[in-house]
mmCIF file of C-alpha atoms and ligand atoms in Angstrom:
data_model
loop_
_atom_site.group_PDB
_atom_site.id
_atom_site.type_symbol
_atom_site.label_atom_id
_atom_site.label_comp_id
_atom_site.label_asym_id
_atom_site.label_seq_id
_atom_site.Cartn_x
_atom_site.Cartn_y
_atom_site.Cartn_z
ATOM 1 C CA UNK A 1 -31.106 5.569 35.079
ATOM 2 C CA UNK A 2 -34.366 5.597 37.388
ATOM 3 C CA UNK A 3 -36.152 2.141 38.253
ATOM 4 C CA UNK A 4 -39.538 2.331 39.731
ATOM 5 C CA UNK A 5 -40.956 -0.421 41.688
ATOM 6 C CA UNK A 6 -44.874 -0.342 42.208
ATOM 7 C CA UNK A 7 -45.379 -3.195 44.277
ATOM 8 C CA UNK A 8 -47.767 -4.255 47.809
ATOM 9 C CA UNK A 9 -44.049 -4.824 49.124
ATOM 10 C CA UNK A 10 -41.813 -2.715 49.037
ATOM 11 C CA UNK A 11 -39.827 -3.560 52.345
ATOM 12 C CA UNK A 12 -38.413 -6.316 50.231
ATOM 13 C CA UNK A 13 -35.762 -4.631 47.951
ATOM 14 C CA UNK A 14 -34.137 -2.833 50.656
ATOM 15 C CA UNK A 15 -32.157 -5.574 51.871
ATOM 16 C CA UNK A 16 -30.855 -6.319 48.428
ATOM 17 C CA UNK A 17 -30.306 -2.782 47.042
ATOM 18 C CA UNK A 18 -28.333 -1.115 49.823
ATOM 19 C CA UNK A 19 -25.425 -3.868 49.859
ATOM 20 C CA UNK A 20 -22.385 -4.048 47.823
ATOM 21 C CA UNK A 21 -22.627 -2.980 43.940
ATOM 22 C CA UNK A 22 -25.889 -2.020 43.660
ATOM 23 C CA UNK A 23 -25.351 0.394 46.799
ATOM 24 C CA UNK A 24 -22.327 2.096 45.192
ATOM 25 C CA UNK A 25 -24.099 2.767 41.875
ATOM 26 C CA UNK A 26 -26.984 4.534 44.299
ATOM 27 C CA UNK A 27 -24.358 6.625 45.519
ATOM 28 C CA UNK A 28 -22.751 7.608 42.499
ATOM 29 C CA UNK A 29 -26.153 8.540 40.849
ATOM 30 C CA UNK A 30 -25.565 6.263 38.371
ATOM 31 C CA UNK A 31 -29.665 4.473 39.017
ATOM 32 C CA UNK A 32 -31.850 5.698 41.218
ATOM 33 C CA UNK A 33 -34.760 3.559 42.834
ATOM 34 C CA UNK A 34 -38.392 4.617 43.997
ATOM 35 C CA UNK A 35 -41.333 2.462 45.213
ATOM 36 C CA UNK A 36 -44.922 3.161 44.775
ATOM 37 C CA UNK A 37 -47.012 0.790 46.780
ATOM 38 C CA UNK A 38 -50.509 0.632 45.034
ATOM 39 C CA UNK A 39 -52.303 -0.314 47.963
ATOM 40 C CA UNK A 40 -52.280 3.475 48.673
ATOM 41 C CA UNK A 41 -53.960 3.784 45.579
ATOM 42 C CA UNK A 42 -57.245 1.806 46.027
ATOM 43 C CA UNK A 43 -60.231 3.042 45.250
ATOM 44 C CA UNK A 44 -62.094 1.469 48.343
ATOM 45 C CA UNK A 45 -62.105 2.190 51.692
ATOM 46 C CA UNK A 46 -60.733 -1.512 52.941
ATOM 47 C CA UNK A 47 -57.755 -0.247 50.817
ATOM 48 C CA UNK A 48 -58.115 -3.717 48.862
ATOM 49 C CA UNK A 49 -56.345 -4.504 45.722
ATOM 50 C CA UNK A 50 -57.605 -7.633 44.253
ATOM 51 C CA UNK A 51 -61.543 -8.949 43.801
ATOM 52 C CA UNK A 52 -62.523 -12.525 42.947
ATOM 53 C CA UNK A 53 -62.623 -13.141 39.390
ATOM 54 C CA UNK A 54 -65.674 -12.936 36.917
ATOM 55 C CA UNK A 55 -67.194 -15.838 36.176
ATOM 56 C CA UNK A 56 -65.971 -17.862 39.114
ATOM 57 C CA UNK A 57 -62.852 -20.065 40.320
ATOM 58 C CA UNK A 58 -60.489 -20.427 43.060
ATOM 59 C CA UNK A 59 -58.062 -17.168 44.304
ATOM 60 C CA UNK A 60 -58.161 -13.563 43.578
ATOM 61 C CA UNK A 61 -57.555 -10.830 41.138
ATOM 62 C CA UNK A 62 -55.442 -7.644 41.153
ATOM 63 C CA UNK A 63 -57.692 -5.011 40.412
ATOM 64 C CA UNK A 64 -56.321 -2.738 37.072
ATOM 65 C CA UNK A 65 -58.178 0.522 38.974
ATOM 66 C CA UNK A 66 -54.745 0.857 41.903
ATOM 67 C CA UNK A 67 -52.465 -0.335 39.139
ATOM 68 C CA UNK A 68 -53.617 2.582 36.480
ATOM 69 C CA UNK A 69 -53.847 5.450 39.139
ATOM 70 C CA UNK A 70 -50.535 4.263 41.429
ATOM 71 C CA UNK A 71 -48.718 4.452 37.282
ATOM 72 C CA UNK A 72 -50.075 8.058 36.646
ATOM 73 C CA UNK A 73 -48.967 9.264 39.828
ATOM 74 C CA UNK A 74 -45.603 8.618 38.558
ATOM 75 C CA UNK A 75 -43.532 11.958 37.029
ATOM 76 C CA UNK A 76 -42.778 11.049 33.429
ATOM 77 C CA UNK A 77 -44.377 7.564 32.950
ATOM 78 C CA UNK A 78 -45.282 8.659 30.011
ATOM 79 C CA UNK A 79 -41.880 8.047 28.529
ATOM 80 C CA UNK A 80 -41.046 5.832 30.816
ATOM 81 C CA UNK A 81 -40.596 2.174 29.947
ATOM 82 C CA UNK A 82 -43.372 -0.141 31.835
ATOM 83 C CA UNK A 83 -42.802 -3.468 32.325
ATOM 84 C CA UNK A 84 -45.404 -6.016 33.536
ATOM 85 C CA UNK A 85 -43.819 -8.859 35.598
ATOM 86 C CA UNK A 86 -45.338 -12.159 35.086
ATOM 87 C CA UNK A 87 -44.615 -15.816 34.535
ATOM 88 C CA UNK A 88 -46.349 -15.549 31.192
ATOM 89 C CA UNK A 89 -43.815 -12.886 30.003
ATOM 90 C CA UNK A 90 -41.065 -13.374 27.443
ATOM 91 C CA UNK A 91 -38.434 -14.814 28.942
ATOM 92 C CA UNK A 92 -35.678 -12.289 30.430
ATOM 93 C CA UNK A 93 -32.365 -13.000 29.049
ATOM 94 C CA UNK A 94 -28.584 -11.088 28.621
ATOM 95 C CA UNK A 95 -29.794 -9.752 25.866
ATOM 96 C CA UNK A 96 -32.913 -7.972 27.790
ATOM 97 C CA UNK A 97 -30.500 -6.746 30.372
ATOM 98 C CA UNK A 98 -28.259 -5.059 27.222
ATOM 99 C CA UNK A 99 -31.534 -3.483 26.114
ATOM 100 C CA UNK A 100 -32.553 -2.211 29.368
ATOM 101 C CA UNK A 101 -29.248 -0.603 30.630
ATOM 102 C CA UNK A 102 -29.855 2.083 27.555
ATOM 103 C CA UNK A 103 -32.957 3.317 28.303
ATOM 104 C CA UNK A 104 -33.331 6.268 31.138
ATOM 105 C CA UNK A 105 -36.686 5.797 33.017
ATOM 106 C CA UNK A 106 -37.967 1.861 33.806
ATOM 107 C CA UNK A 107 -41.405 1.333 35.618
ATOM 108 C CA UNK A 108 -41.900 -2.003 37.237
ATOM 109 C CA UNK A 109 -45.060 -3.687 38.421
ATOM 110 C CA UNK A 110 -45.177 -6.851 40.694
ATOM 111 C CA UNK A 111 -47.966 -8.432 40.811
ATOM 112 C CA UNK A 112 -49.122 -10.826 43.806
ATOM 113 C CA UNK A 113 -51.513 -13.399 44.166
ATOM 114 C CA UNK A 114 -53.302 -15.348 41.405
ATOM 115 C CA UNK A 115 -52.555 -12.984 38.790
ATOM 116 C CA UNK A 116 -53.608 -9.276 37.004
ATOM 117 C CA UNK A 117 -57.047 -8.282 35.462
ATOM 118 C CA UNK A 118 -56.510 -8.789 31.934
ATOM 119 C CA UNK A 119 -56.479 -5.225 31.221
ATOM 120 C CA UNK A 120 -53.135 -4.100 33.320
ATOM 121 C CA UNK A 121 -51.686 -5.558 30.204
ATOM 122 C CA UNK A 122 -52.863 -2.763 28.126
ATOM 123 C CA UNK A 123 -50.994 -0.495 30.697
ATOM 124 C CA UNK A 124 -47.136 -1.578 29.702
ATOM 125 C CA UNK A 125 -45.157 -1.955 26.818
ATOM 126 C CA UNK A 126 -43.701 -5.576 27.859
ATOM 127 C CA UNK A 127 -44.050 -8.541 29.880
ATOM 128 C CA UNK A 128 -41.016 -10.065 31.497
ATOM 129 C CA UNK A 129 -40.450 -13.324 33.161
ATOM 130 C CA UNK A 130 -37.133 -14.173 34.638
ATOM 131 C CA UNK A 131 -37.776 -18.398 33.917
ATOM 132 C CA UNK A 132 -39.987 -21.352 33.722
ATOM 133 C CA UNK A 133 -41.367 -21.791 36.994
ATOM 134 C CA UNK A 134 -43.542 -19.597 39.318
ATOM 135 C CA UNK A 135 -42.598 -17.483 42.395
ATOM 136 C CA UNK A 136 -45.204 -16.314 44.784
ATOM 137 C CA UNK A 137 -44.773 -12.414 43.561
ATOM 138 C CA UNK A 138 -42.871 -10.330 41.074
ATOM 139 C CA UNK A 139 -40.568 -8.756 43.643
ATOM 140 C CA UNK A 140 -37.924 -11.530 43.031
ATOM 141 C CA UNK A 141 -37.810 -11.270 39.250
ATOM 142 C CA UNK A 142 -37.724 -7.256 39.362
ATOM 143 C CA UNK A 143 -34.364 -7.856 41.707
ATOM 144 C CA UNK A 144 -33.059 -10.090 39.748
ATOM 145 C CA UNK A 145 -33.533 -7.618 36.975
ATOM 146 C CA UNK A 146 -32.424 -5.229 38.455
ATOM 147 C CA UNK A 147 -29.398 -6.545 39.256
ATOM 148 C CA UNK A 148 -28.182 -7.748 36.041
ATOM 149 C CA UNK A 149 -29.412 -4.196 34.522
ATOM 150 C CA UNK A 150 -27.630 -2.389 37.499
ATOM 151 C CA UNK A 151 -24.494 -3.806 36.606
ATOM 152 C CA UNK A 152 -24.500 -3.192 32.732
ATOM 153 C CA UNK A 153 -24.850 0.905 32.981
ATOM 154 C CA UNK A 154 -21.392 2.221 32.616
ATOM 155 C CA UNK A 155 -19.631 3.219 35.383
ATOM 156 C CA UNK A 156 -20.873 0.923 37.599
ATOM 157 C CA UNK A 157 -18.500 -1.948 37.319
ATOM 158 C CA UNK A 158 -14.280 -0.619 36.885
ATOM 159 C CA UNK A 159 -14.324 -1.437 33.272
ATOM 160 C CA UNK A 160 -16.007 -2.997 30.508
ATOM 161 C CA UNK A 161 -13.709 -5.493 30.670
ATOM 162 C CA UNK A 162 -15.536 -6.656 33.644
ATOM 163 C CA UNK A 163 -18.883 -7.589 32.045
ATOM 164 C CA UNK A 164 -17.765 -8.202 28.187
ATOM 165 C CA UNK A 165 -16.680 -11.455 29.014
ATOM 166 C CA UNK A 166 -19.264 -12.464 31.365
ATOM 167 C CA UNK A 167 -21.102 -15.915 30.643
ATOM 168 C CA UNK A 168 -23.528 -14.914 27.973
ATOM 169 C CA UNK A 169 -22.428 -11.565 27.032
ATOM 170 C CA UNK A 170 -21.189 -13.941 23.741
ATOM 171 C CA UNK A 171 -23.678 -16.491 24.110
ATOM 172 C CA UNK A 172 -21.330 -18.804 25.631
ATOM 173 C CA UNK A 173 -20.274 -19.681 29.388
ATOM 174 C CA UNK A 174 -17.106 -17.997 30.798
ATOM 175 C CA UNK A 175 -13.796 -20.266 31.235
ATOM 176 C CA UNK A 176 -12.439 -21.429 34.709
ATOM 177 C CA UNK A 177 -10.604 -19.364 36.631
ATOM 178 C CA UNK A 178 -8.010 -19.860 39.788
ATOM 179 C CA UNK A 179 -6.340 -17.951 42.019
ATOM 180 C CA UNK A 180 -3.761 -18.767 44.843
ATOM 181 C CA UNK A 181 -2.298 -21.418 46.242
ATOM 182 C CA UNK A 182 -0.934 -23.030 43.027
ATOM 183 C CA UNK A 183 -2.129 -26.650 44.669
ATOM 184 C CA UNK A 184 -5.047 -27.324 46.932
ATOM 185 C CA UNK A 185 -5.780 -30.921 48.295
ATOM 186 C CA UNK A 186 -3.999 -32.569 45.531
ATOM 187 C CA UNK A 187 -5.947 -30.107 42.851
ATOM 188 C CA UNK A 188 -3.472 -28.021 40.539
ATOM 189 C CA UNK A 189 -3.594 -24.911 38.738
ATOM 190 C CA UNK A 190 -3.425 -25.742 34.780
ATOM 191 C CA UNK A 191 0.236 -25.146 33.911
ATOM 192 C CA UNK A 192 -0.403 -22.920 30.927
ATOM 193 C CA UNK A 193 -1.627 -20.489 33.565
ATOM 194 C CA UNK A 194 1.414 -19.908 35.143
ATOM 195 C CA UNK A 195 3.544 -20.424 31.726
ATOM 196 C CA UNK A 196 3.321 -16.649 31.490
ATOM 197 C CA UNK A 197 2.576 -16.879 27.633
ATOM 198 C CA UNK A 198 -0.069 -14.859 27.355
ATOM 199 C CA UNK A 199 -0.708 -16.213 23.502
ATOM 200 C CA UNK A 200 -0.973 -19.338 24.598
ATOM 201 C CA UNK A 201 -3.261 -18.686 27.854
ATOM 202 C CA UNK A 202 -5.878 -16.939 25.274
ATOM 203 C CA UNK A 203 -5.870 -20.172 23.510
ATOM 204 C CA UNK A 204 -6.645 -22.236 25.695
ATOM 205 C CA UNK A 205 -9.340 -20.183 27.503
ATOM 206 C CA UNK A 206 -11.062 -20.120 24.303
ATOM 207 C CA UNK A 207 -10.578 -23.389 23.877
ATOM 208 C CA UNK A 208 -11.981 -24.143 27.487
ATOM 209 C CA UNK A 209 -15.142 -21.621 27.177
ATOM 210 C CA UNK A 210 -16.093 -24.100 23.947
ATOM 211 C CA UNK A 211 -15.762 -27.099 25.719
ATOM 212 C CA UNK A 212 -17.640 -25.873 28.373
ATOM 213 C CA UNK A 213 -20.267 -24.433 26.398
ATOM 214 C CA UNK A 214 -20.909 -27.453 24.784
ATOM 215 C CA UNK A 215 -21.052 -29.559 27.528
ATOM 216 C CA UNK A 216 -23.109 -27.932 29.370
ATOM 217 C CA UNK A 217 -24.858 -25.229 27.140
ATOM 218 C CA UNK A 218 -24.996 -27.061 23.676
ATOM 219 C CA UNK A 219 -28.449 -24.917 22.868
ATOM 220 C CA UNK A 220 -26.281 -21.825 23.374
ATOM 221 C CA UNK A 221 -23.720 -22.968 20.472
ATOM 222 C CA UNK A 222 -26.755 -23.601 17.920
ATOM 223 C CA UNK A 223 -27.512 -19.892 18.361
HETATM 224 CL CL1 6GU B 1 -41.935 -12.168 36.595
HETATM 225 N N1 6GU B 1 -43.481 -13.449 38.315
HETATM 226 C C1 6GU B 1 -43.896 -14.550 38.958
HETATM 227 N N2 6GU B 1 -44.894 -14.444 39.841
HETATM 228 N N3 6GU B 1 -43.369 -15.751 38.757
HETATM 229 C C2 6GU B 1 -42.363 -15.818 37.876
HETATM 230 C C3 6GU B 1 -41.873 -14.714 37.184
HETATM 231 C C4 6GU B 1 -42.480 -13.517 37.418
HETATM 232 N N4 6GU B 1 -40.878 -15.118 36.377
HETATM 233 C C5 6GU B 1 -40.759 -16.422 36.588
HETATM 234 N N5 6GU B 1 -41.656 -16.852 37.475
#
């Protein structure tokens, strides 16, 4: 899979996407990043981006001009899958990720400031937002993302095992899990764990994803 970033920062997803999983998946051509910053792209000679807004108010604008010329500079947009990322996107979810580990080429644009001109929505085929609230840029939300998408192609975690029964893969949270020692500070291991009845240990792991589910998820359960 190939992700493309066009963003005014692309120093940002460095740090994040040469550690740990993320980095191994580079290296076993399994995704492949790029960055176009659109800045390079401006159409002025102050190499601006954004312009105050018709008809008046506070903040500024991105321009669609960089945004349209930085996307056509990219080798097969055309096919490519172009995602807007903005708080007044549909809300990213498991299921997005699912959808977005098939396909082959993803473009991503993060926008800055007070939002887009209008019209860089007729340049994508979605709008994403990872959640109710607002961040300062979309750099964030295309990590985040990217991360859960990273980790979905196959290949990049050992097995399918490893994701299938991740919290929300069935629309319910995962159950607890312990490892060594057996007792910590007075805290013990359940005792069907170490029972060795592996019947028995399914059982109650369903049992505890539904209790936890609706304890703490109850909207997940009505789905
Ligand atoms: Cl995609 N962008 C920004 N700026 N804020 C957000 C977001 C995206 N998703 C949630 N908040």
């Amino acid at each position: 899979m190939k992700i493309t970033v066009l963003t005014l920062f692309p120093e940002m997803f460095s740090p994040v996407l040469n550690e740990s999983i993320i980095k191994r998946a580079q290296e076993n051509s399994l995704i492949e990043f790029s960055f176009v910053n659109f800045r390079d792209f401006s159409t002025n000679k102050h190499k601006t981006v954004d312009d105050t807004p018709y008809g008046g108010g506070a903040g500024m604008v991105l321009s669609v001009e960089p945004i349209y010329h930085a996307l056509k500079s990219i080798e097969g947009n055309e096919n490519a899958l172009k995602i807007l990322l903005t708080p007044q996107g549909k809300t990213f979810k498991q299921a997005t990720a699912k959808e977005l580990a098939l396909k082959e080429h993803i473009i991503m644009i993060c926008g800055h400031y007070e939002g887009f001109d209008e019209r860089v929505r007729e340049l994508v085929d979605i709008e994403l937002s990872i959640g109710d609230y607002v961040l300062t840029g979309g750099e964030i939300a295309a990590l985040t993302i990217i991360d859960s998408v990273t980790r979905l192609i196959p290949g990049v975690l050992g097995s399918p095992e490893s994701y299938e029964h991740d919290s929300f893969y069935t629309d319910s949270l995962d159950y607890p899990q312990y490892t060594k020692p057996r007792e910590f500070m007075g805290m013990k291991v359940p005792d069907v764990l170490l029972s060795g009845n592996h019947q028995e240990i399914a059982k109650w792991r369903e049992e505890m994803k539904l209790k936890k589910t609706t304890e703490r998820r109850p909207d997940l359960l009505k789905k």
